[in-house]
Amino acid sequence: MLQIANYLRFSATVVTLMSLEFEKKPLNAGGNQAESDGILYNSGYFVRKNNKGEIDVNNYNPPCRQKMPMQGNYAMPMQMPEKSCKGEKVNPSVCNKSAFPVNTALAMAYVPFQQSTEVYSYEKALTRGTIFPCLDKPFLMGCCK
Amino acid sequence: MINNGSCLHRLMAVRFAIWDLHLYLDTHPEDEEKLCLMNSYKEKYRTLLSEFESQYGPLNAETASGCSWLKTPFPWVKGGAC
């Protein structure tokens, strides 16, 4: 029992240290957001701090996205960003955000960011379960034709 | 069973397309092309809904007053939208 308890304590310590390690590694250097405003994490998400300096989980912006104007509790239709994350002018219909973050941490799993693609017709979308051909996975092929 | 060409089926398909594009736009708010597509589908849904309701009565309680939506056949009964 003592061994198990020690092992659990060791595991908890490792997890805590790992968490602290990520907490300590903001990527603000060279970014377009001021460090005093928040933290840019490895995942590419920018987490803002509130007035007290605490992280405000309800107020975060991915680097490629502008803050959406709010009306009451609802976000209004967005304005097209004129510049990309790197400050370059972009085609308004295309965001330069790549499928993966520029800096990927080891031992972390990532889901590729969906790129803008063509869409099915609405009739085909209903039969396929998605309007995006890139998300139309053949897992149930033969069952749902 | 709903026929693929039926008005109700098209309503369902357009509604689904709106929802799927809506989910996409949660993470891709800068994609103007998809935003325009979703808005065009919303307009199409309104048109299809008014066509449907003029022929078969209110689709649900939201667009009906009182119990008027109960006075027309449900889609799955004879004379309904199927």
Short mmCIF file of C-alpha atoms in Angstrom, two decimals:
data_model
loop_
_atom_site.label_atom_id
_atom_site.label_comp_id
_atom_site.label_asym_id
_atom_site.label_seq_id
_atom_site.Cartn_x
_atom_site.Cartn_y
_atom_site.Cartn_z
CA MET A 1 0.00 0.00 0.00
CA LEU A 2 2.80 2.37 0.87
CA GLN A 3 4.40 1.75 -2.50
CA ILE A 4 1.14 2.49 -4.28
CA ALA A 5 0.65 5.65 -2.24
CA ASN A 6 4.19 6.78 -3.05
CA TYR A 7 3.67 6.03 -6.73
CA LEU A 8 0.43 8.02 -6.80
CA ARG A 9 2.12 10.92 -5.02
CA PHE A 10 5.00 10.79 -7.51
CA SER A 11 2.56 10.75 -10.47
CA ALA A 12 0.65 13.68 -9.06
CA THR A 13 3.91 15.60 -8.61
CA VAL A 14 4.93 14.91 -12.21
CA VAL A 15 1.56 16.05 -13.53
CA THR A 16 1.76 19.18 -11.39
CA LEU A 17 5.28 19.92 -12.60
CA MET A 18 4.19 19.39 -16.21
CA SER A 19 1.30 21.80 -15.70
CA LEU A 20 3.61 24.35 -14.16
CA GLU A 21 6.00 23.91 -17.06
CA PHE A 22 3.27 24.80 -19.54
CA GLU A 23 2.05 27.64 -17.37
CA LYS A 24 5.55 29.07 -17.37
CA LYS A 25 6.01 28.94 -21.11
CA PRO A 26 4.00 31.68 -22.74
CA LEU A 27 5.03 32.40 -26.31
CA ASN A 28 4.52 36.12 -26.27
CA ALA A 29 7.99 36.93 -27.54
CA GLY A 30 7.60 38.30 -31.04
CA GLY A 31 3.83 37.94 -30.96
CA ASN A 32 1.39 40.66 -31.82
CA GLN A 33 -0.25 40.65 -28.40
CA ALA A 34 1.22 42.43 -25.41
CA GLU A 35 2.36 40.16 -22.59
CA SER A 36 0.53 42.31 -20.08
CA ASP A 37 -2.73 41.55 -21.89
CA GLY A 38 -2.49 37.79 -21.61
CA ILE A 39 -0.61 34.66 -22.59
CA LEU A 40 -0.11 33.13 -26.01
CA TYR A 41 0.07 29.37 -25.48
CA ASN A 42 1.78 26.69 -27.53
CA SER A 43 -1.61 25.72 -28.89
CA GLY A 44 -1.81 29.07 -30.64
CA TYR A 45 -4.60 30.33 -28.43
CA PHE A 46 -4.29 33.65 -26.74
CA VAL A 47 -5.75 33.78 -23.26
CA ARG A 48 -6.46 37.23 -21.92
CA LYS A 49 -6.00 38.37 -18.36
CA ASN A 50 -8.69 40.30 -16.56
CA ASN A 51 -8.17 43.50 -14.57
CA LYS A 52 -6.79 41.55 -11.62
CA GLY A 53 -4.17 39.87 -13.77
CA GLU A 54 -5.98 36.54 -13.70
CA ILE A 55 -6.55 34.50 -16.82
CA ASP A 56 -10.00 35.13 -18.19
CA VAL A 57 -11.10 31.88 -19.82
CA ASN A 58 -14.20 33.55 -21.22
CA ASN A 59 -12.18 36.05 -23.16
CA TYR A 60 -9.65 34.47 -25.48
CA ASN A 61 -8.79 35.03 -29.11
CA PRO A 62 -6.91 32.80 -31.49
CA PRO A 63 -4.16 34.87 -33.11
CA CYS A 64 -5.83 34.92 -36.52
CA ARG A 65 -9.14 36.14 -35.21
CA GLN A 66 -10.27 39.57 -34.29
CA LYS A 67 -12.38 40.09 -31.23
CA MET A 68 -16.00 39.81 -32.26
CA PRO A 69 -18.25 42.77 -31.50
CA MET A 70 -20.86 41.90 -28.92
CA GLN A 71 -24.45 43.00 -28.63
CA GLY A 72 -25.79 41.93 -25.28
CA ASN A 73 -24.72 38.33 -24.85
CA TYR A 74 -24.49 37.63 -28.56
CA ALA A 75 -21.53 37.98 -30.88
CA MET A 76 -22.34 40.01 -33.96
CA PRO A 77 -21.26 39.11 -37.51
CA MET A 78 -17.54 39.59 -37.74
CA GLN A 79 -15.49 42.16 -39.56
CA MET A 80 -13.02 40.77 -42.04
CA PRO A 81 -9.44 41.02 -40.76
CA GLU A 82 -7.30 43.07 -43.10
CA LYS A 83 -4.07 41.59 -41.83
CA SER A 84 -2.98 38.08 -40.94
CA CYS A 85 -1.27 37.03 -37.71
CA LYS A 86 2.02 38.17 -39.18
CA GLY A 87 0.68 41.55 -40.17
CA GLU A 88 0.57 40.78 -43.89
CA LYS A 89 -2.40 41.77 -46.01
CA VAL A 90 -4.61 38.81 -46.73
CA ASN A 91 -7.44 37.83 -49.00
CA PRO A 92 -10.51 38.44 -46.83
CA SER A 93 -11.99 35.06 -47.70
CA VAL A 94 -8.90 33.12 -46.65
CA CYS A 95 -7.29 32.98 -43.24
CA ASN A 96 -3.63 32.07 -43.22
CA LYS A 97 -3.99 29.89 -40.17
CA SER A 98 -2.28 26.60 -40.91
CA ALA A 99 -3.55 23.16 -40.02
CA PHE A 100 -1.12 22.93 -37.09
CA PRO A 101 0.44 25.52 -34.77
CA VAL A 102 3.89 26.75 -35.71
CA ASN A 103 5.24 25.54 -32.38
CA THR A 104 4.04 22.09 -31.46
CA ALA A 105 4.96 20.74 -28.04
CA LEU A 106 6.26 17.20 -27.72
CA ALA A 107 3.92 14.59 -26.23
CA MET A 108 0.86 16.74 -26.91
CA ALA A 109 -1.90 15.69 -29.28
CA TYR A 110 -3.22 18.14 -31.85
CA VAL A 111 -6.32 18.23 -33.99
CA PRO A 112 -5.61 19.80 -37.39
CA PHE A 113 -7.38 23.12 -37.89
CA GLN A 114 -9.95 22.67 -40.61
CA GLN A 115 -9.01 24.47 -43.80
CA SER A 116 -11.57 26.22 -45.95
CA THR A 117 -12.82 23.74 -48.51
CA GLU A 118 -15.59 23.15 -50.99
CA VAL A 119 -18.96 22.04 -49.67
CA TYR A 120 -21.57 19.49 -50.69
CA SER A 121 -25.00 20.54 -51.88
CA TYR A 122 -27.40 20.78 -48.96
CA GLU A 123 -29.24 17.68 -50.16
CA LYS A 124 -26.07 15.59 -50.22
CA ALA A 125 -24.98 17.08 -46.89
CA LEU A 126 -28.03 15.63 -45.17
CA THR A 127 -27.36 12.16 -46.55
CA ARG A 128 -23.65 12.29 -45.68
CA GLY A 129 -24.04 13.83 -42.23
CA THR A 130 -21.78 16.78 -42.99
CA ILE A 131 -21.60 19.55 -45.53
CA PHE A 132 -17.79 19.31 -45.71
CA PRO A 133 -16.32 16.59 -47.94
CA CYS A 134 -13.11 16.70 -45.87
CA LEU A 135 -15.10 15.59 -42.81
CA ASP A 136 -17.03 12.90 -44.66
CA LYS A 137 -15.28 9.86 -43.21
CA PRO A 138 -16.01 6.37 -44.49
CA PHE A 139 -16.30 4.81 -41.03
CA LEU A 140 -19.81 3.52 -41.67
CA MET A 141 -19.45 2.77 -45.36
CA GLY A 142 -21.96 0.15 -46.30
CA CYS A 143 -24.34 1.00 -43.49
CA CYS A 144 -25.46 4.48 -44.39
CA LYS A 145 -25.44 4.60 -48.17
CA MET B 1 -40.82 7.63 -45.39
CA ILE B 2 -40.06 11.09 -46.64
CA ASN B 3 -39.49 11.44 -50.37
CA ASN B 4 -36.19 12.99 -51.31
CA GLY B 5 -37.88 15.58 -53.48
CA SER B 6 -40.48 16.59 -50.93
CA CYS B 7 -40.74 20.08 -49.57
CA LEU B 8 -40.22 18.81 -46.02
CA HIS B 9 -37.08 16.95 -47.00
CA ARG B 10 -35.62 20.07 -48.60
CA LEU B 11 -36.46 22.04 -45.46
CA MET B 12 -34.62 19.48 -43.33
CA ALA B 13 -31.62 19.47 -45.68
CA VAL B 14 -31.31 23.26 -45.77
CA ARG B 15 -31.72 23.44 -41.99
CA PHE B 16 -28.95 20.88 -41.54
CA ALA B 17 -26.66 22.78 -43.91
CA ILE B 18 -27.26 25.97 -41.90
CA TRP B 19 -26.35 24.20 -38.65
CA ASP B 20 -23.21 22.65 -40.09
CA LEU B 21 -22.01 25.95 -41.52
CA HIS B 22 -22.89 27.62 -38.23
CA LEU B 23 -20.60 25.19 -36.38
CA TYR B 24 -17.82 25.78 -38.90
CA LEU B 25 -18.12 29.55 -38.52
CA ASP B 26 -17.64 29.22 -34.75
CA THR B 27 -14.00 28.44 -35.45
CA HIS B 28 -13.64 30.17 -38.83
CA PRO B 29 -15.38 33.54 -38.39
CA GLU B 30 -13.15 35.12 -41.02
CA ASP B 31 -14.44 32.86 -43.82
CA GLU B 32 -16.67 35.30 -45.66
CA GLU B 33 -17.52 32.80 -48.39
CA LYS B 34 -19.10 30.33 -45.96
CA LEU B 35 -20.84 33.15 -44.10
CA CYS B 36 -22.47 34.27 -47.35
CA LEU B 37 -23.41 30.67 -48.12
CA MET B 38 -25.04 30.28 -44.71
CA ASN B 39 -26.95 33.54 -45.15
CA SER B 40 -28.19 32.40 -48.57
CA TYR B 41 -29.34 29.11 -47.02
CA LYS B 42 -31.15 31.02 -44.28
CA GLU B 43 -32.98 32.99 -46.94
CA LYS B 44 -33.73 29.77 -48.81
CA TYR B 45 -35.06 28.21 -45.61
CA ARG B 46 -37.43 31.10 -45.08
CA THR B 47 -38.69 30.78 -48.65
CA LEU B 48 -39.15 27.02 -48.38
CA LEU B 49 -40.85 27.38 -45.01
CA SER B 50 -43.38 29.86 -46.35
CA GLU B 51 -44.02 27.56 -49.34
CA PHE B 52 -44.48 24.61 -47.03
CA GLU B 53 -46.79 26.45 -44.65
CA SER B 54 -48.93 27.87 -47.44
CA GLN B 55 -49.53 24.31 -48.64
CA TYR B 56 -49.57 22.21 -45.47
CA GLY B 57 -50.16 24.63 -42.61
CA PRO B 58 -47.74 25.64 -39.83
CA LEU B 59 -44.69 23.40 -39.47
CA ASN B 60 -44.44 23.86 -35.72
CA ALA B 61 -45.89 25.85 -32.86
CA GLU B 62 -43.41 28.70 -33.37
CA THR B 63 -45.08 29.89 -36.54
CA ALA B 64 -48.63 29.14 -35.46
CA SER B 65 -51.04 30.94 -33.23
CA GLY B 66 -53.02 29.01 -30.69
CA CYS B 67 -53.79 25.48 -31.82
CA SER B 68 -53.97 26.33 -35.55
CA TRP B 69 -51.01 24.06 -36.22
CA LEU B 70 -53.08 21.11 -35.03
CA LYS B 71 -55.77 21.69 -37.64
CA THR B 72 -53.75 20.48 -40.64
CA PRO B 73 -52.54 16.90 -41.16
CA PHE B 74 -49.21 15.95 -39.59
CA PRO B 75 -46.51 15.07 -42.13
CA TRP B 76 -46.79 11.34 -41.44
CA VAL B 77 -50.54 11.04 -41.93
CA LYS B 78 -52.52 10.93 -45.16
CA GLY B 79 -52.73 14.35 -46.74
CA GLY B 80 -49.63 15.52 -44.86
CA ALA B 81 -46.38 16.82 -46.33
CA CYS B 82 -44.78 13.45 -47.07
#
